[in-house]
XYZ file of C-alpha atoms in Angstrom:
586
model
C 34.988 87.636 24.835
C 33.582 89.858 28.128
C 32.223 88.384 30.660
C 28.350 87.912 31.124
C 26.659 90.996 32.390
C 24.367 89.792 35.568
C 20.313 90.663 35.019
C 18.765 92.850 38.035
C 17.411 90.804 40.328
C 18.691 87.233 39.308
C 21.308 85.531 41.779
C 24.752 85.667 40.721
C 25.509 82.234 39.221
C 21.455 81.025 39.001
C 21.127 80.891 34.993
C 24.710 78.847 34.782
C 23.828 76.459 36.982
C 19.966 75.588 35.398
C 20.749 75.823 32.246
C 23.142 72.589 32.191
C 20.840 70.886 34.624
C 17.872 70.706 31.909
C 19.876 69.688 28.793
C 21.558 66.614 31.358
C 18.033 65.763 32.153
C 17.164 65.063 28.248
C 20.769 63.634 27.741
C 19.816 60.800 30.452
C 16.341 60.813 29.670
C 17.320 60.080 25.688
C 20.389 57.288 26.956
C 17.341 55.761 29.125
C 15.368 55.093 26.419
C 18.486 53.913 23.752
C 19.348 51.565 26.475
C 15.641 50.053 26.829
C 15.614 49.638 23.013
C 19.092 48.139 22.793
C 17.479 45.755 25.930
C 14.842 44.757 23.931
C 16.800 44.544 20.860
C 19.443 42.067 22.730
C 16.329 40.130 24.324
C 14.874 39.254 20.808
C 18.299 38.419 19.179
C 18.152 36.306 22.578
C 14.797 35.038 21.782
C 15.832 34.460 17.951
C 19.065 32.874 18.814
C 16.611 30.486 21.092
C 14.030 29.547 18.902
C 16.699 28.298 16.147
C 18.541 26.226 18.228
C 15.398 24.949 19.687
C 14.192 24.279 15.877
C 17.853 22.863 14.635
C 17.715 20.167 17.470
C 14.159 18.624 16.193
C 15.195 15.846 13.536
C 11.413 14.219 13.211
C 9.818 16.504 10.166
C 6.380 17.043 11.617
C 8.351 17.829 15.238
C 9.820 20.063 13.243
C 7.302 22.522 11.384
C 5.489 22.837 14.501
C 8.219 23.715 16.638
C 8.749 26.342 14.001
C 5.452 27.297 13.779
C 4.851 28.173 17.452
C 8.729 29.915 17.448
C 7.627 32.489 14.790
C 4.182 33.284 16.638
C 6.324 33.816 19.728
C 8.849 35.853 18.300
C 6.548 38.240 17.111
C 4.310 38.059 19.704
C 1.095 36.989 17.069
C -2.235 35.349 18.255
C -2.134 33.159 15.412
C 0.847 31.123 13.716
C 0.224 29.020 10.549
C 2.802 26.866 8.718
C 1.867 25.614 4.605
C 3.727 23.246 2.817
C 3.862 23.834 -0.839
C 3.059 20.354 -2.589
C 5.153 19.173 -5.161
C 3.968 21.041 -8.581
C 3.899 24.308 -6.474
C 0.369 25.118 -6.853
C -1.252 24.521 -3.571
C -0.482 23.564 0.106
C -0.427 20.009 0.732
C -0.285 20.203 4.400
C -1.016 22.687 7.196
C 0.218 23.380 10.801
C -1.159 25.706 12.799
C -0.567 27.235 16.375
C -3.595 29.368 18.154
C -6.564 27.581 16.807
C -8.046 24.311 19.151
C -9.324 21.116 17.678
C -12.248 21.697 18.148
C -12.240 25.084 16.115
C -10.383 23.736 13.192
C -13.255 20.986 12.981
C -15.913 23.346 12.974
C -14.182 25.386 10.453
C -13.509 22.470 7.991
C -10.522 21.300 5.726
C -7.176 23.468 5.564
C -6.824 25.504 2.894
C -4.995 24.807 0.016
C -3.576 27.934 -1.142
C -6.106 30.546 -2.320
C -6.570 33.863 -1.665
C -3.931 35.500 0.468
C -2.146 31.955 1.041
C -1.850 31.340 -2.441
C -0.246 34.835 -3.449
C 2.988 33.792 -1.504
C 3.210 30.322 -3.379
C 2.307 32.447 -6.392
C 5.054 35.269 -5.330
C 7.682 33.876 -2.559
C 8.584 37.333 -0.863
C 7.459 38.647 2.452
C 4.260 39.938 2.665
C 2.744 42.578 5.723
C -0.433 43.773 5.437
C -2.496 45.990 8.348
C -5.831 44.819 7.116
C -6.287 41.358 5.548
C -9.068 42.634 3.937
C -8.244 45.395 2.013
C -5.670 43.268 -0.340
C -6.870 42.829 -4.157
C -6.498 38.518 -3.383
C -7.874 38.246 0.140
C -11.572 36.209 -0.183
C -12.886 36.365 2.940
C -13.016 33.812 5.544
C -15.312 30.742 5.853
C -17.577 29.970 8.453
C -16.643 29.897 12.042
C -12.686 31.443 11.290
C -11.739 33.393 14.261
C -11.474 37.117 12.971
C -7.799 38.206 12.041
C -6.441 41.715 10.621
C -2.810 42.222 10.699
C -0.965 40.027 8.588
C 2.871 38.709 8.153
C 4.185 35.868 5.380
C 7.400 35.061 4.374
C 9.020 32.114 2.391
C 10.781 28.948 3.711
C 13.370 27.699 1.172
C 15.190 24.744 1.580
C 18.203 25.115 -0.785
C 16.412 26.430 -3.559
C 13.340 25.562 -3.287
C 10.589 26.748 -1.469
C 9.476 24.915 0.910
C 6.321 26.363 2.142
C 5.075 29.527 3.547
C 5.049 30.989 7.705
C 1.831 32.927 7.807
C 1.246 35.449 11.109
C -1.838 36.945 11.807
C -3.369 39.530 15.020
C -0.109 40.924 17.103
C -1.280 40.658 20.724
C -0.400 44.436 21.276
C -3.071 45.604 18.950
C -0.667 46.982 16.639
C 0.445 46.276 13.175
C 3.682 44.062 12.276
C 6.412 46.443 11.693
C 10.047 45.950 10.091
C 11.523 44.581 12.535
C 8.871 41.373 13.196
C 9.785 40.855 9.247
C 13.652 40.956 9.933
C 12.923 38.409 12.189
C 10.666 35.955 11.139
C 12.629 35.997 7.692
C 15.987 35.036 10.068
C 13.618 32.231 11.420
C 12.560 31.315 7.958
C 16.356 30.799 7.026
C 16.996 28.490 10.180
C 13.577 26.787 9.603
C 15.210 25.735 5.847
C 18.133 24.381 7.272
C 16.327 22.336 9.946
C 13.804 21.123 7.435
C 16.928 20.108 5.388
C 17.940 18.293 8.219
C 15.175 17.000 8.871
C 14.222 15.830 6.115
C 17.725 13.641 4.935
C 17.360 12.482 8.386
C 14.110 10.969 7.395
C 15.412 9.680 4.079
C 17.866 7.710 5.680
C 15.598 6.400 8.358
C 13.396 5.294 5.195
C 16.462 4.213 3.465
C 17.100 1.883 6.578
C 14.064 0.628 6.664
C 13.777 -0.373 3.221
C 17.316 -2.110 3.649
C 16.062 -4.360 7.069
C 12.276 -5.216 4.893
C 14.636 -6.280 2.298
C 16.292 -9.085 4.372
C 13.744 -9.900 6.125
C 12.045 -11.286 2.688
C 15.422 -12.717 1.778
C 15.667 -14.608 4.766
C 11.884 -16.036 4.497
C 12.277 -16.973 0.973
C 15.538 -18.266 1.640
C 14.486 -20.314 4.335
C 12.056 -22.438 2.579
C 8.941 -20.416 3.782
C 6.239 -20.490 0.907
C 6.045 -18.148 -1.581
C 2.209 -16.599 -0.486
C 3.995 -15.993 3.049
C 6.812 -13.901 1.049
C 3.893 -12.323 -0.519
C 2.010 -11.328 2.589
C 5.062 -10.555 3.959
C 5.836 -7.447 0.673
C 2.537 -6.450 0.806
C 2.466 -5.744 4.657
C 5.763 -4.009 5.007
C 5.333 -1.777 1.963
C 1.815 -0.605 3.128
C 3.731 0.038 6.493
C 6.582 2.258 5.628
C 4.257 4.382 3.002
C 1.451 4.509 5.469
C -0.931 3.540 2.999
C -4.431 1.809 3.796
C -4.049 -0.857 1.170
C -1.747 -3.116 -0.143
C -2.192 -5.395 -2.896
C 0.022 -8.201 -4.637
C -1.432 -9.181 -8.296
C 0.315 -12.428 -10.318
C -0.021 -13.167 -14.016
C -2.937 -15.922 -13.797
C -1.041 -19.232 -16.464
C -2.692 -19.747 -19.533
C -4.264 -16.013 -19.383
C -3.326 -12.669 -20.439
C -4.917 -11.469 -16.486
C -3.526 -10.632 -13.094
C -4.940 -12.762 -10.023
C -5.108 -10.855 -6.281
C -3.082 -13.159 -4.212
C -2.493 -10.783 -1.384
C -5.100 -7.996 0.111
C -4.245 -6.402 3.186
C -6.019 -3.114 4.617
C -8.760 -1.534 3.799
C -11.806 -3.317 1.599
C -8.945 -5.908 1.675
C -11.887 -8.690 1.213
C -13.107 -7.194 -1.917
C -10.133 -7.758 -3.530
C -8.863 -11.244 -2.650
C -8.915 -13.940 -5.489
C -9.709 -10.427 -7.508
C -9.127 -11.455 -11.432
C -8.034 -7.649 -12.965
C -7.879 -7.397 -16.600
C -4.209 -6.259 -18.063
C -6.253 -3.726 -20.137
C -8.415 -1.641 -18.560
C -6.670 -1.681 -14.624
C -4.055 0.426 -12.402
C -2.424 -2.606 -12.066
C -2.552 -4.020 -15.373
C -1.215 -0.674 -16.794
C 1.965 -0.875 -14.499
C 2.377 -4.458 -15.591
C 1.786 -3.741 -19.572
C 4.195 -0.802 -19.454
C 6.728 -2.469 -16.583
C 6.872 0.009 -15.179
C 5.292 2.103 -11.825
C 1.830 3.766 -12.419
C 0.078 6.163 -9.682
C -3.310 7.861 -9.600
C -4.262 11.090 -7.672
C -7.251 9.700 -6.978
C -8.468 5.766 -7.576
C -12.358 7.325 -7.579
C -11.884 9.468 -10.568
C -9.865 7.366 -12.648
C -10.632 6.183 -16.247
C -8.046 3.143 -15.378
C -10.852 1.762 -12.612
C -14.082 0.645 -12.587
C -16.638 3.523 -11.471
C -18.179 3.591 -8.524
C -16.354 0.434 -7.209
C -16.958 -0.722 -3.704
C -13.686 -1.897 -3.144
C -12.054 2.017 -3.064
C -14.505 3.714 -0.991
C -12.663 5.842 1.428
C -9.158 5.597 -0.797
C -7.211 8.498 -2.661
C -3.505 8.210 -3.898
C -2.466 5.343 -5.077
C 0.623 3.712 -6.759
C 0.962 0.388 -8.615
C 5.043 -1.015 -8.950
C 5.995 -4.419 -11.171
C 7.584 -6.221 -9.441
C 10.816 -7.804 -11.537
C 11.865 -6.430 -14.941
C 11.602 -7.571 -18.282
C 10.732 -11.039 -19.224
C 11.024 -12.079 -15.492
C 7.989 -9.738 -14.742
C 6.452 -11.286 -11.426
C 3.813 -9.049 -10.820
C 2.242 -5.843 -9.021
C 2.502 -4.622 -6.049
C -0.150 -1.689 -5.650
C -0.762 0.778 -2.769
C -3.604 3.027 -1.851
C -3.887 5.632 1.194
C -7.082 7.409 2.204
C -8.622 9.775 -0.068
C -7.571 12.962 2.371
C -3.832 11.801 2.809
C -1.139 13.085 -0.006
C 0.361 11.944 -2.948
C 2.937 9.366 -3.761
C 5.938 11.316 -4.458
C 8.461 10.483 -7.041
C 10.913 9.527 -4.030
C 8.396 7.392 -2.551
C 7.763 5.528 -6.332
C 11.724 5.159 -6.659
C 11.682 4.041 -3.321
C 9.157 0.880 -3.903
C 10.875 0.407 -7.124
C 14.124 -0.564 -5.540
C 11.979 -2.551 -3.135
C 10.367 -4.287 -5.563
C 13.506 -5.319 -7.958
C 15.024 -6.490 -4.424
C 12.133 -8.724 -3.670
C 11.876 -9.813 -7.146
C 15.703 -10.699 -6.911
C 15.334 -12.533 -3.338
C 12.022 -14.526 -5.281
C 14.399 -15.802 -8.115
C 17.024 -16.807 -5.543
C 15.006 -18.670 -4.246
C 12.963 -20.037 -6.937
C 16.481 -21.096 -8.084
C 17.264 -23.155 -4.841
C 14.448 -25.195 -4.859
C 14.905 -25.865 -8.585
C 18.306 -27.490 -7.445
C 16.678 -28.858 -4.396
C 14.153 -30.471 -6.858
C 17.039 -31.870 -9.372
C 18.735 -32.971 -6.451
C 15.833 -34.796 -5.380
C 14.715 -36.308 -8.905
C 18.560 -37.114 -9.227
C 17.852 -39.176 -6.061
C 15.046 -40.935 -7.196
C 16.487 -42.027 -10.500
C 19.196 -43.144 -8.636
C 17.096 -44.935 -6.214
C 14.765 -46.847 -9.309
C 18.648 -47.613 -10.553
C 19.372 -49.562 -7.472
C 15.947 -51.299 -7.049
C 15.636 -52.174 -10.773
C 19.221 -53.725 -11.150
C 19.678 -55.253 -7.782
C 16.327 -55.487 -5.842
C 14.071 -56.954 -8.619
C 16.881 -59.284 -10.313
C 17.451 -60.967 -6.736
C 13.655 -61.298 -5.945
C 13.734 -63.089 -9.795
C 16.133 -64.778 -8.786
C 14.923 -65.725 -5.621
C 11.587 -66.917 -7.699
C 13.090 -68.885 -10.227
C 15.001 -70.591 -7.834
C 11.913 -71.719 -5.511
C 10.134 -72.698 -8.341
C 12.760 -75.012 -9.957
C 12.819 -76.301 -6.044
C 9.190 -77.342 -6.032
C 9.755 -79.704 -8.607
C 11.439 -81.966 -6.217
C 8.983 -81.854 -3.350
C 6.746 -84.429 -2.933
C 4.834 -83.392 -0.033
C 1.645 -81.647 -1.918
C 1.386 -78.729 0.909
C 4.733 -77.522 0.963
C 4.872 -77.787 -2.614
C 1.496 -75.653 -2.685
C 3.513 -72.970 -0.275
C 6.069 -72.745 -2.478
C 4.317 -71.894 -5.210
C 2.628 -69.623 -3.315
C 5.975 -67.624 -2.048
C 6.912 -67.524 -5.749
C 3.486 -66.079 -6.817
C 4.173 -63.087 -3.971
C 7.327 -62.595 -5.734
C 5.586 -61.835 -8.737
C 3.553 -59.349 -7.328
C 6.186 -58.078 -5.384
C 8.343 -57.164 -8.448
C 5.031 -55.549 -10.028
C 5.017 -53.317 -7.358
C 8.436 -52.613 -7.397
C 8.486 -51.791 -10.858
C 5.344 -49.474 -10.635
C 7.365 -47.872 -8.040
C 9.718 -47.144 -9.880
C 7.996 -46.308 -12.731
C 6.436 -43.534 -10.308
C 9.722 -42.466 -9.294
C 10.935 -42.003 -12.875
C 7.943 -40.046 -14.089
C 7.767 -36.244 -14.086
C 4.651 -34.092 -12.943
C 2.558 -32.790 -16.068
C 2.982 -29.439 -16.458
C -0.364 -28.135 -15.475
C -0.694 -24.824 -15.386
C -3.211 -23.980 -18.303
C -5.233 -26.972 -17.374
C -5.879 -25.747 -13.798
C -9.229 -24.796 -12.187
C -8.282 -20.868 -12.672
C -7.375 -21.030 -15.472
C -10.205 -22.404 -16.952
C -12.673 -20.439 -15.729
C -10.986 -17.277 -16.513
C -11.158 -18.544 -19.835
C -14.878 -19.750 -19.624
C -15.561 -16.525 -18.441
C -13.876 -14.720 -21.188
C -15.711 -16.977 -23.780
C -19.078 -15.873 -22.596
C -18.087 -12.550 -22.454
C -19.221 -11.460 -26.472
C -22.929 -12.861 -25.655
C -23.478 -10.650 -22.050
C -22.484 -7.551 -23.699
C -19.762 -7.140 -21.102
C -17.263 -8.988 -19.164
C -18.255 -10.127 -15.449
C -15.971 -9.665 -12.996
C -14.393 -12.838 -11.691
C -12.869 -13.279 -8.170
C -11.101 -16.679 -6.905
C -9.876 -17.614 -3.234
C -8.001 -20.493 -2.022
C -5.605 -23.425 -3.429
C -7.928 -23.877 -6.645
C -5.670 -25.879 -8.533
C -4.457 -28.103 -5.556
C -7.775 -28.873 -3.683
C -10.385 -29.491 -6.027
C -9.839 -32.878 -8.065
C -9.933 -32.691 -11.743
C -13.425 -34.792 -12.155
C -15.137 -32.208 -9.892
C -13.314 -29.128 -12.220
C -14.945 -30.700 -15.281
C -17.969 -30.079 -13.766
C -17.365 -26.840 -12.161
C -16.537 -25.115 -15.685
C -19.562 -26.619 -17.414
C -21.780 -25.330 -14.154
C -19.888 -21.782 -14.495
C -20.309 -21.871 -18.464
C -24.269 -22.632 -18.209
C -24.806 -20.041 -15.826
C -23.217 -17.622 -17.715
C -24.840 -18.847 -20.752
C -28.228 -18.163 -18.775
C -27.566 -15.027 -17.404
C -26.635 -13.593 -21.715
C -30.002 -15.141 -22.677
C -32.522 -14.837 -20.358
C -31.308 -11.996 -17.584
C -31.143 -8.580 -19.678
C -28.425 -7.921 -16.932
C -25.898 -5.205 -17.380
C -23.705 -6.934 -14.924
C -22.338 -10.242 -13.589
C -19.986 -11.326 -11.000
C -18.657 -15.120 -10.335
C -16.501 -16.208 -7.476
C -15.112 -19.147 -6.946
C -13.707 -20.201 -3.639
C -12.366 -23.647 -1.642
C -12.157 -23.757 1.750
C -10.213 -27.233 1.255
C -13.404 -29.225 2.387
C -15.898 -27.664 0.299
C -15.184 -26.273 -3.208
C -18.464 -23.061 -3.807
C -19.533 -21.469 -6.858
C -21.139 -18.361 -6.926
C -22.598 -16.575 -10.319
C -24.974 -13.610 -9.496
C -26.610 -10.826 -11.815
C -28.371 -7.762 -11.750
C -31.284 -8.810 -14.481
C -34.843 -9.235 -14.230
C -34.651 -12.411 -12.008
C -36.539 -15.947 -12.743
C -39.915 -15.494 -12.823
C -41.991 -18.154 -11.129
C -42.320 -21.375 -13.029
C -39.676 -20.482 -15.040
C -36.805 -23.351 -13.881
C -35.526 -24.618 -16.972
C -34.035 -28.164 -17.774
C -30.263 -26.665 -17.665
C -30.879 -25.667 -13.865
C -31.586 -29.130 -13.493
C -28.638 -30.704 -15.025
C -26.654 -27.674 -12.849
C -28.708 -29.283 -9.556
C -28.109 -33.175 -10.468
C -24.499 -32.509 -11.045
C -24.251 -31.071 -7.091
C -26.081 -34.075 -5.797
C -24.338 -36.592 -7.985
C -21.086 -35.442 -6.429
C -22.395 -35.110 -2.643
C -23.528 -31.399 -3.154
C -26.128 -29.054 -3.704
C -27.262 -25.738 -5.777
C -29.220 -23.026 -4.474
C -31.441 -20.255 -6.609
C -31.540 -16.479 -4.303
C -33.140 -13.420 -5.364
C -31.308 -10.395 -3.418
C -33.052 -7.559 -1.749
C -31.389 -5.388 -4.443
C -32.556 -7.441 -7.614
C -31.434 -10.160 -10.224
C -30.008 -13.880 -9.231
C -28.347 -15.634 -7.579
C -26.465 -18.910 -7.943
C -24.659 -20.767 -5.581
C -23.504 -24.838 -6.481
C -21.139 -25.896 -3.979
C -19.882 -29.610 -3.619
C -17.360 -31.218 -1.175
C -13.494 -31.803 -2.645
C -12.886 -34.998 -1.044
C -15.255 -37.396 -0.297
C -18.543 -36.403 2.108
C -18.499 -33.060 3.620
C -19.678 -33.066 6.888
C -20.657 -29.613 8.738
C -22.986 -26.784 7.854
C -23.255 -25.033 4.681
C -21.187 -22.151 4.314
């Protein structure tokens, strides 16, 4: 080609030399801004790279979802970070974390959500979701009362394995501007991470819980084993198992002998006092349904369950709750039942196969060492046979001899004193190989088996009896060594007392309940029968309150009549169970 033909006026060289200079200045001006996105681009991966290692280090769970909470709203630079764990049937969120929002905000605001509106269509659909106005989706409801206002939106999934987890939910990016592709590439690599540390987190727990479990197990072994009693082993199950759930309640319910009931032996927690010495019906209670079917029972909610009383004192402020036998088959020992408060989750099917295994252990380490001091006790009843042997064939058949010898002896004295002495040594004999032989006869004889003859028993059963004439059956609750402390010529009268005041209440109360407790303090034994009726009207003591009032004093007692604030009667007959009782009533 020919060369370029110069323009009039224009310096030689001018247009070759600006030309160039102008397209360079783009050139750099483009490269400037490639390299400040690639800057940016390597600074988040930074950033990214950061935030999981930061959230693969955290092994406590709850450490956990925060830390990956406030790593999402930092990585994409959002006002407002929000974690929501899916609960187990994947309908709703169980729990919430949040980032952005104070204390005192979130309490003027009210409970978390659970998973409506714009929450719930990620548990309903688990794929990222960005929206530039919250508002304008077909799900969004609005927000309640106090909610700080938010526009932009961001949500993606956490799975762990393959299930999801929960959701990450951003709201309001500090620049003003709307979440783009890239925040979603992101926080959807976080989400990943966030699975894997949850994972992590999570088995890490398990085998924390697993440990646990283990170390409560052989620390019952060990007390049973080492001759502590059984209500101490008792205490002992109830307490550790209400610590490692975190529950607010933990109860330990035994067949009551001669019944078809379950008596509280062990309360601890919460309203623990209203259920002590609690009598519970096999039909008709948590407990008794987990002992009938032998096998673990749980409730969503103890205050809306057709298994439990209504309106009963002794769950206000509980929720969840789980009740575990304890033992299998025909070696069922009992219950063990556990309650949290009514805000706090579930019982999960991990947590119930948990206590299961706890409770077969403890039922195991209970027959162990049931079955040591069985042999302890043949050992020892070996021991006395052998010991009646010895005094029977060589103690008493020397002191005979001994006595037939001194009195064949005195015969030949003729001094009238000594002979007197003599035949006073040989009368001592005697009596000394009475005694002997009642000894032994003691040693020889077995205990009565007296289990359906106890104090408990029978007035579970009196109170059963009476039961057809109220209309309903009262509720019973017993506290202290019954059976052990009160002597059986005080327990006659203590049923006929209980069975007259019931009898009372059916014909002359019109009450639509009844409640009796009986309790021993080992120095005073009390009864206490009280009704919601129409009261006694005055004048109106009848000759079986008498009989009720001369029993009391006949056995160093007394009986007292009350009329509550709230209406009816009530009874209270308490006598002393050994001897006189000195101190102030109870």
């Amino acid at each position: 080609m020919g060369a370029r033909r110069p323009v009039v006026g224009e310096p030689e060289g001018a247009r070759e030399v600006r030309l160039p200079q102008l397209r360079l200045d783009e050139l750099l001006g483009e490269l400037q801004a490639r390299l400040d996105a690639a800057r940016g681009t390597q600074d988040r991966v930074h950033s990214l790279l950061e935030a999981v290692l930061s959230v693969g280090r955290e092994l406590e769970l709850e450490q956990a979802l925060r830390g990956i909470v406030e790593a999402a709203a930092t990585l994409v630079d959002a006002e407002y970070g929000a974690l929501g764990v899916i609960s187990p049937d994947g309908r709703r969120l169980s729990a919430f974390h949040t980032v952005g929002v104070s204390d005192e905000e979130i309490a003027r605001i009210g409970p978390f959500p659970e998973g409506h509106g714009i929450l719930g269509e990620l548990i309903r659909h688990p794929e990222p979701l960005r929206l530039a106005k919250l508002s304008d989706h077909a799900a969004s409801y609005g927000f309640p009362a106090h909610h700080p206002p938010m526009n932009t939106f961001l949500g993606v999934p956490i799975r762990v394995r393959d299930h999801v987890f929960g959701n990450l939910y951003l709201t309001e990016k500090r620049d003003g501007r709307e979440f783009d592709e890239d925040d979603e590439s992101v926080l959807a690599t976080l989400a990943v991470a966030a699975g894997v540390a949850i994972d992590n987190a999570r088995m890490y727990e398990r085998s924390r819980l697993r440990e646990r479990w283990l170390e409560v197990n052989a620390e019952i072994m060990h007390t049973l084993m080492s001759g502590a009693d059984q209500s101490d082993a008792l205490r002992l199950i109830a307490e550790r198992a209400r610590e490692i759930t975190v529950s607010d309640l933990g109860v330990v319910a035994l067949p009551l002998p001669g019944t078809e009931d379950l008596a509280v032996e062990v309360a601890i927690g919460r309203e623990a006092d209203t259920w002590r010495g609690l009598v519970l019906p096999v039909e008709g209670s948590l407990v008794g349904a987990a002992y009938a079917r032998k096998a673990p029972v749980s409730s969503p909610d103890v205050t809306d369950d057709e298994r439990i009383s209504v309106g009963s004192p002794r769950f206000a402020g509980l929720g969840p709750a789980v009740a575990v036998p304890v033992g299998a088959g025909e070696r069922l020992r009992g219950v063990v039942l556990l309650v949290r408060a009514a805000s706090a989750p579930g019982f999960t099917q991990e947590e119930t196969g948990s206590l299961q295994v706890f409770a077969a252990q403890a039922a195991v380490a209970m027959e162990l060492a049931e079955r040591r001091r069985d042999a302890e006790q043949i050992a020892l009843l070996e021991d006395r046979d052998r010991i009646a042997r010895d005094l029977h064939d060589l103690a008493i058949q020397r002191l005979f001899a001994t006595a037939m010898t001194l009195q064949s002896a005195g015969r030949f004295i003729q001094h009238d004193r000594a002979a007197e002495r003599v035949q006073r040594a040989v009368g001592d004999l005697d009596e000394t190989i009475k005694i002997i032989r009642s000894t032994i006869f003691g040693l020889r004889s077995r205990d009565d088996d007296s289990t359906s003859s106890g104090l408990r028993a029978r007035a579970v059963r009196a109170v059963a009896e009476t039961a057809p004439a109220l209309g309903f059956a009262p509720g019973i609750r017993m506290e202290g060594l019954l059976d052990t402390h009160v002597p059986k010529d005080t327990v006659e009268h203590l049923v006929a007392v209980l069975t007259e005041s019931l009898t009372n209440v059916a014909r002359h109360a019109h009450a639509g309940r009844a409640d009796v407790v009986l309790e021993t303090d080992g120095t005073w034994v009390r009864l206490t029968v009280s009704d919601d009726g129409v009261g006694i009207p005055p004048g109106g003591h009848r000759s079986g309150l008498r009989n009720m009032a001369e029993r009391a004093r006949g056995l160093g007692g007394e009986m007292r009549l009350e009329s509550p604030e709230e209406g009816g009667t009530r009874l209270v007959w308490r006598v002393p169970v050994a001897g006189e009782a000195a101190g102030p009533t109870p």
